[in-house]
GROMACS .gro file of C-alpha atoms in nm:
model
  134
    1UNK     CA    1  -4.194   1.952  -1.933
    2UNK     CA    2  -4.542   1.921  -1.780
    3UNK     CA    3  -4.822   2.144  -1.905
    4UNK     CA    4  -5.102   2.300  -1.701
    5UNK     CA    5  -5.453   2.425  -1.777
    6UNK     CA    6  -5.514   2.788  -1.696
    7UNK     CA    7  -5.800   3.033  -1.739
    8UNK     CA    8  -5.756   3.403  -1.817
    9UNK     CA    9  -5.959   3.616  -1.573
   10UNK     CA   10  -5.826   3.960  -1.658
   11UNK     CA   11  -5.706   4.068  -2.003
   12UNK     CA   12  -5.391   4.279  -2.036
   13UNK     CA   13  -5.475   4.646  -2.087
   14UNK     CA   14  -5.829   4.624  -1.942
   15UNK     CA   15  -5.979   4.721  -1.607
   16UNK     CA   16  -6.268   4.471  -1.603
   17UNK     CA   17  -6.173   4.178  -1.384
   18UNK     CA   18  -6.346   3.841  -1.359
   19UNK     CA   19  -6.286   3.561  -1.109
   20UNK     CA   20  -6.293   3.182  -1.150
   21UNK     CA   21  -6.555   3.023  -0.925
   22UNK     CA   22  -6.567   2.643  -0.945
   23UNK     CA   23  -6.655   2.590  -1.308
   24UNK     CA   24  -6.686   2.934  -1.461
   25UNK     CA   25  -6.606   3.303  -1.452
   26UNK     CA   26  -6.804   3.566  -1.263
   27UNK     CA   27  -6.763   3.945  -1.262
   28UNK     CA   28  -6.540   4.059  -0.977
   29UNK     CA   29  -6.482   4.434  -1.008
   30UNK     CA   30  -6.347   4.716  -1.219
   31UNK     CA   31  -5.990   4.786  -1.114
   32UNK     CA   32  -5.843   5.135  -1.080
   33UNK     CA   33  -5.559   5.043  -1.315
   34UNK     CA   34  -5.555   4.816  -1.619
   35UNK     CA   35  -5.379   4.481  -1.597
   36UNK     CA   36  -5.020   4.505  -1.724
   37UNK     CA   37  -5.028   4.137  -1.830
   38UNK     CA   38  -5.293   3.870  -1.881
   39UNK     CA   39  -5.386   3.743  -1.536
   40UNK     CA   40  -5.576   3.433  -1.428
   41UNK     CA   41  -5.558   3.108  -1.238
   42UNK     CA   42  -5.485   2.737  -1.265
   43UNK     CA   43  -5.808   2.553  -1.173
   44UNK     CA   44  -5.747   2.248  -0.957
   45UNK     CA   45  -5.457   2.401  -0.768
   46UNK     CA   46  -5.461   2.553  -0.421
   47UNK     CA   47  -5.228   2.823  -0.295
   48UNK     CA   48  -5.216   2.809   0.085
   49UNK     CA   49  -5.095   3.171   0.096
   50UNK     CA   50  -5.436   3.307  -0.010
   51UNK     CA   51  -5.668   3.004  -0.003
   52UNK     CA   52  -5.750   3.024  -0.374
   53UNK     CA   53  -5.632   2.869  -0.699
   54UNK     CA   54  -5.275   2.942  -0.798
   55UNK     CA   55  -5.245   3.271  -0.988
   56UNK     CA   56  -5.100   3.271  -1.337
   57UNK     CA   57  -4.982   3.539  -1.578
   58UNK     CA   58  -4.942   3.512  -1.953
   59UNK     CA   59  -4.687   3.740  -2.114
   60UNK     CA   60  -4.733   3.869  -2.465
   61UNK     CA   61  -5.038   3.980  -2.659
   62UNK     CA   62  -5.371   4.030  -2.481
   63UNK     CA   63  -5.579   3.714  -2.434
   64UNK     CA   64  -5.956   3.735  -2.389
   65UNK     CA   65  -6.103   3.670  -2.044
   66UNK     CA   66  -6.236   3.317  -2.031
   67UNK     CA   67  -5.977   3.176  -2.267
   68UNK     CA   68  -5.836   2.844  -2.153
   69UNK     CA   69  -5.464   2.803  -2.205
   70UNK     CA   70  -5.272   2.475  -2.182
   71UNK     CA   71  -4.899   2.534  -2.162
   72UNK     CA   72  -4.579   2.466  -1.974
   73UNK     CA   73  -4.469   2.740  -1.733
   74UNK     CA   74  -4.172   2.951  -1.829
   75UNK     CA   75  -4.109   3.087  -1.481
   76UNK     CA   76  -4.236   3.166  -1.134
   77UNK     CA   77  -4.293   3.511  -0.990
   78UNK     CA   78  -4.181   3.443  -0.633
   79UNK     CA   79  -4.325   3.675  -0.366
   80UNK     CA   80  -4.213   3.686  -0.002
   81UNK     CA   81  -4.574   3.643   0.119
   82UNK     CA   82  -4.602   3.308  -0.065
   83UNK     CA   83  -4.870   3.427  -0.311
   84UNK     CA   84  -4.655   3.326  -0.608
   85UNK     CA   85  -4.766   3.365  -0.972
   86UNK     CA   86  -4.683   3.111  -1.240
   87UNK     CA   87  -4.550   3.274  -1.557
   88UNK     CA   88  -4.642   3.149  -1.903
   89UNK     CA   89  -4.531   3.280  -2.241
   90UNK     CA   90  -4.205   3.399  -2.384
   91UNK     CA   91  -3.974   3.545  -2.123
   92UNK     CA   92  -3.749   3.691  -2.391
   93UNK     CA   93  -3.897   4.037  -2.355
   94UNK     CA   94  -3.727   4.218  -2.069
   95UNK     CA   95  -3.996   4.488  -2.096
   96UNK     CA   96  -4.274   4.235  -2.019
   97UNK     CA   97  -4.087   4.108  -1.714
   98UNK     CA   98  -4.008   4.458  -1.590
   99UNK     CA   99  -4.374   4.555  -1.628
  100UNK     CA  100  -4.475   4.247  -1.431
  101UNK     CA  101  -4.221   4.311  -1.153
  102UNK     CA  102  -4.318   4.679  -1.129
  103UNK     CA  103  -4.681   4.579  -1.069
  104UNK     CA  104  -4.590   4.458  -0.719
  105UNK     CA  105  -4.479   4.689  -0.438
  106UNK     CA  106  -4.115   4.648  -0.330
  107UNK     CA  107  -4.214   4.505   0.010
  108UNK     CA  108  -4.351   4.192  -0.163
  109UNK     CA  109  -3.997   4.109  -0.280
  110UNK     CA  110  -4.096   4.003  -0.633
  111UNK     CA  111  -3.834   3.804  -0.819
  112UNK     CA  112  -3.851   3.584  -1.126
  113UNK     CA  113  -3.740   3.222  -1.092
  114UNK     CA  114  -3.697   2.969  -1.373
  115UNK     CA  115  -3.938   2.712  -1.520
  116UNK     CA  116  -3.797   2.432  -1.305
  117UNK     CA  117  -3.879   2.627  -0.988
  118UNK     CA  118  -4.232   2.680  -1.120
  119UNK     CA  119  -4.280   2.307  -1.182
  120UNK     CA  120  -4.143   2.216  -0.839
  121UNK     CA  121  -4.375   2.458  -0.660
  122UNK     CA  122  -4.677   2.355  -0.867
  123UNK     CA  123  -4.618   1.989  -0.782
  124UNK     CA  124  -4.661   2.081  -0.415
  125UNK     CA  125  -4.993   2.267  -0.456
  126UNK     CA  126  -5.169   2.088  -0.740
  127UNK     CA  127  -5.445   1.836  -0.757
  128UNK     CA  128  -5.332   1.573  -1.012
  129UNK     CA  129  -5.641   1.655  -1.223
  130UNK     CA  130  -5.499   2.002  -1.292
  131UNK     CA  131  -5.203   1.853  -1.469
  132UNK     CA  132  -5.235   1.780  -1.839
  133UNK     CA  133  -5.018   1.490  -1.952
  134UNK     CA  134  -4.798   1.565  -2.245
   0.00000   0.00000   0.00000
């Protein structure tokens, strides 16, 4: 399975959100609610739905903002508007997945797809430099 390089922009349980800009993180804003999961992006990818890098979420324990993570996706959070999120980390916890799904309003049609679907979608939106050979 192929692995990808991601950067955490928003740590689970916090309200302070950063954003990846080219080669580093910059402050974005303080959110009204804390992040339910670690949230970030995959530099070198481009999501046509929002014109930015592909969003990623890391399930499990909080990860500090700015941490780089190299891993294989474990799923894809598919949204009807095309602004999908790649899921990393153990999907064994139903509570983590339910928390993630509940974060999105019902009209966005959030559903979790498998790791193969994540890889297929990423292959369509990635610059080859974003991929880390394994």
